[in-house]
JSON list of C-alpha atoms in Angstrom, two decimals:
[
{"chain": "A", "resi": 1, "resn": "MET", "atom": "CA", "xyz": [-3.94, 4.68, 8.21]},
{"chain": "A", "resi": 2, "resn": "PRO", "atom": "CA", "xyz": [-0.59, 4.80, 6.16]},
{"chain": "A", "resi": 3, "resn": "SER", "atom": "CA", "xyz": [-1.36, 6.07, 2.27]},
{"chain": "A", "resi": 4, "resn": "GLY", "atom": "CA", "xyz": [0.67, 2.89, 1.09]},
{"chain": "A", "resi": 5, "resn": "VAL", "atom": "CA", "xyz": [-1.86, 0.73, 3.23]},
{"chain": "A", "resi": 6, "resn": "ARG", "atom": "CA", "xyz": [-4.82, 2.84, 1.70]},
{"chain": "A", "resi": 7, "resn": "ARG", "atom": "CA", "xyz": [-3.22, 2.20, -1.77]},
{"chain": "A", "resi": 8, "resn": "TYR", "atom": "CA", "xyz": [-2.76, -1.45, -1.35]},
{"chain": "A", "resi": 9, "resn": "GLY", "atom": "CA", "xyz": [-6.05, -2.13, 0.00]},
{"chain": "A", "resi": 10, "resn": "ARG", "atom": "CA", "xyz": [-7.88, -0.33, -2.95]},
{"chain": "A", "resi": 11, "resn": "MET", "atom": "CA", "xyz": [-5.56, -2.28, -5.51]},
{"chain": "A", "resi": 12, "resn": "ARG", "atom": "CA", "xyz": [-6.56, -5.45, -3.71]},
{"chain": "A", "resi": 13, "resn": "LEU", "atom": "CA", "xyz": [-10.22, -4.86, -3.87]},
{"chain": "A", "resi": 14, "resn": "ASN", "atom": "CA", "xyz": [-10.12, -3.70, -7.50]},
{"chain": "A", "resi": 15, "resn": "GLU", "atom": "CA", "xyz": [-8.88, -7.19, -8.17]},
{"chain": "A", "resi": 16, "resn": "THR", "atom": "CA", "xyz": [-11.83, -8.51, -6.57]},
{"chain": "A", "resi": 17, "resn": "ASP", "atom": "CA", "xyz": [-14.31, -6.92, -9.03]},
{"chain": "A", "resi": 18, "resn": "ALA", "atom": "CA", "xyz": [-14.48, -10.31, -11.14]},
{"chain": "A", "resi": 19, "resn": "LEU", "atom": "CA", "xyz": [-16.18, -11.86, -7.96]},
{"chain": "A", "resi": 20, "resn": "LEU", "atom": "CA", "xyz": [-19.07, -9.97, -9.23]},
{"chain": "A", "resi": 21, "resn": "ASN", "atom": "CA", "xyz": [-19.59, -11.15, -12.27]},
{"chain": "A", "resi": 22, "resn": "HIS", "atom": "CA", "xyz": [-18.09, -14.79, -12.09]},
{"chain": "A", "resi": 23, "resn": "PRO", "atom": "CA", "xyz": [-18.53, -15.66, -8.18]},
{"chain": "A", "resi": 24, "resn": "THR", "atom": "CA", "xyz": [-18.45, -19.41, -8.91]},
{"chain": "A", "resi": 25, "resn": "LEU", "atom": "CA", "xyz": [-15.13, -19.19, -11.00]},
{"chain": "A", "resi": 26, "resn": "TYR", "atom": "CA", "xyz": [-12.94, -19.49, -7.63]},
{"chain": "A", "resi": 27, "resn": "LYS", "atom": "CA", "xyz": [-12.60, -22.99, -5.63]},
{"chain": "A", "resi": 28, "resn": "PRO", "atom": "CA", "xyz": [-14.45, -24.07, -3.01]},
{"chain": "A", "resi": 29, "resn": "GLY", "atom": "CA", "xyz": [-12.83, -23.01, 0.21]},
{"chain": "A", "resi": 30, "resn": "ARG", "atom": "CA", "xyz": [-11.81, -25.12, 3.07]},
{"chain": "A", "resi": 31, "resn": "VAL", "atom": "CA", "xyz": [-14.72, -24.15, 5.33]},
{"chain": "A", "resi": 32, "resn": "LYS", "atom": "CA", "xyz": [-18.11, -25.70, 3.96]},
{"chain": "A", "resi": 33, "resn": "GLY", "atom": "CA", "xyz": [-19.84, -23.17, 2.28]},
{"chain": "A", "resi": 34, "resn": "THR", "atom": "CA", "xyz": [-17.27, -20.81, 1.31]},
{"chain": "A", "resi": 35, "resn": "ARG", "atom": "CA", "xyz": [-15.02, -20.21, -1.52]},
{"chain": "A", "resi": 36, "resn": "GLU", "atom": "CA", "xyz": [-11.47, -19.11, -2.03]},
{"chain": "A", "resi": 37, "resn": "MET", "atom": "CA", "xyz": [-9.98, -16.46, -4.64]},
{"chain": "A", "resi": 38, "resn": "VAL", "atom": "CA", "xyz": [-6.12, -16.14, -4.56]},
{"chain": "A", "resi": 39, "resn": "VAL", "atom": "CA", "xyz": [-5.28, -12.31, -5.37]},
{"chain": "A", "resi": 40, "resn": "ARG", "atom": "CA", "xyz": [-1.73, -12.46, -6.27]},
{"chain": "A", "resi": 41, "resn": "PRO", "atom": "CA", "xyz": [0.30, -14.97, -4.78]},
{"chain": "A", "resi": 42, "resn": "ASN", "atom": "CA", "xyz": [0.32, -14.44, -1.37]},
{"chain": "A", "resi": 43, "resn": "PHE", "atom": "CA", "xyz": [-3.17, -13.04, -0.60]},
{"chain": "A", "resi": 44, "resn": "ILE", "atom": "CA", "xyz": [-6.62, -15.32, -0.45]},
{"chain": "A", "resi": 45, "resn": "VAL", "atom": "CA", "xyz": [-10.17, -13.71, -0.53]},
{"chain": "A", "resi": 46, "resn": "VAL", "atom": "CA", "xyz": [-12.52, -16.32, 1.63]},
{"chain": "A", "resi": 47, "resn": "TYR", "atom": "CA", "xyz": [-15.84, -15.24, 0.43]},
{"chain": "A", "resi": 48, "resn": "GLU", "atom": "CA", "xyz": [-19.57, -17.00, 0.16]},
{"chain": "A", "resi": 49, "resn": "LEU", "atom": "CA", "xyz": [-22.22, -16.63, -1.86]},
{"chain": "A", "resi": 50, "resn": "ASP", "atom": "CA", "xyz": [-25.85, -15.45, -0.42]},
{"chain": "A", "resi": 51, "resn": "GLY", "atom": "CA", "xyz": [-28.52, -15.69, -2.94]},
{"chain": "A", "resi": 52, "resn": "THR", "atom": "CA", "xyz": [-26.95, -13.31, -5.41]},
{"chain": "A", "resi": 53, "resn": "ASP", "atom": "CA", "xyz": [-24.77, -11.45, -2.99]},
{"chain": "A", "resi": 54, "resn": "VAL", "atom": "CA", "xyz": [-21.02, -11.98, -2.73]},
{"chain": "A", "resi": 55, "resn": "VAL", "atom": "CA", "xyz": [-19.78, -11.73, 0.81]},
{"chain": "A", "resi": 56, "resn": "ILE", "atom": "CA", "xyz": [-16.47, -11.55, 1.89]},
{"chain": "A", "resi": 57, "resn": "LEU", "atom": "CA", "xyz": [-15.61, -13.31, 4.75]},
{"chain": "A", "resi": 58, "resn": "ASN", "atom": "CA", "xyz": [-11.80, -12.64, 5.22]},
{"chain": "A", "resi": 59, "resn": "VAL", "atom": "CA", "xyz": [-8.81, -11.56, 3.54]},
{"chain": "A", "resi": 60, "resn": "LEU", "atom": "CA", "xyz": [-5.85, -13.77, 4.47]},
{"chain": "A", "resi": 61, "resn": "HIS", "atom": "CA", "xyz": [-1.94, -13.54, 3.75]},
{"chain": "A", "resi": 62, "resn": "ALA", "atom": "CA", "xyz": [-0.94, -16.93, 2.27]},
{"chain": "A", "resi": 63, "resn": "ALA", "atom": "CA", "xyz": [1.22, -17.76, 5.29]},
{"chain": "A", "resi": 64, "resn": "GLN", "atom": "CA", "xyz": [-1.64, -17.66, 7.89]},
{"chain": "A", "resi": 65, "resn": "LEU", "atom": "CA", "xyz": [-3.54, -20.74, 8.88]},
{"chain": "A", "resi": 66, "resn": "TRP", "atom": "CA", "xyz": [-7.20, -21.01, 7.78]},
{"chain": "A", "resi": 67, "resn": "PRO", "atom": "CA", "xyz": [-9.43, -22.03, 9.41]},
{"chain": "A", "resi": 68, "resn": "ARG", "atom": "CA", "xyz": [-7.76, -21.51, 12.61]},
{"chain": "A", "resi": 69, "resn": "GLY", "atom": "CA", "xyz": [-5.86, -24.53, 13.62]},
{"chain": "A", "resi": 70, "resn": "GLY", "atom": "CA", "xyz": [-6.04, -26.07, 9.94]},
{"chain": "A", "resi": 71, "resn": "SER", "atom": "CA", "xyz": [-3.12, -26.12, 7.74]},
{"chain": "A", "resi": 72, "resn": "LYS", "atom": "CA", "xyz": [-1.67, -23.37, 5.46]},
{"chain": "A", "resi": 73, "resn": "PRO", "atom": "CA", "xyz": [-3.13, -22.46, 1.85]},
{"chain": "A", "resi": 74, "resn": "GLU", "atom": "CA", "xyz": [-1.81, -24.68, -0.94]}
]
């Protein structure tokens, strides 16, 4: 994996640290039972809560359709 990709991924993961302290801060997701956190203008972290655990289900570019066959994120 190119080093730029690794740095970019670490930067994005650091931005998701807020999920640990404030998991309900972000909006309910388009798929029932999920929530969505916008990370910078172009990325969306889709996650769900499992008790006190935050489970990251997907990290999407805003241009991707989510859920599959659905509409673009707002």
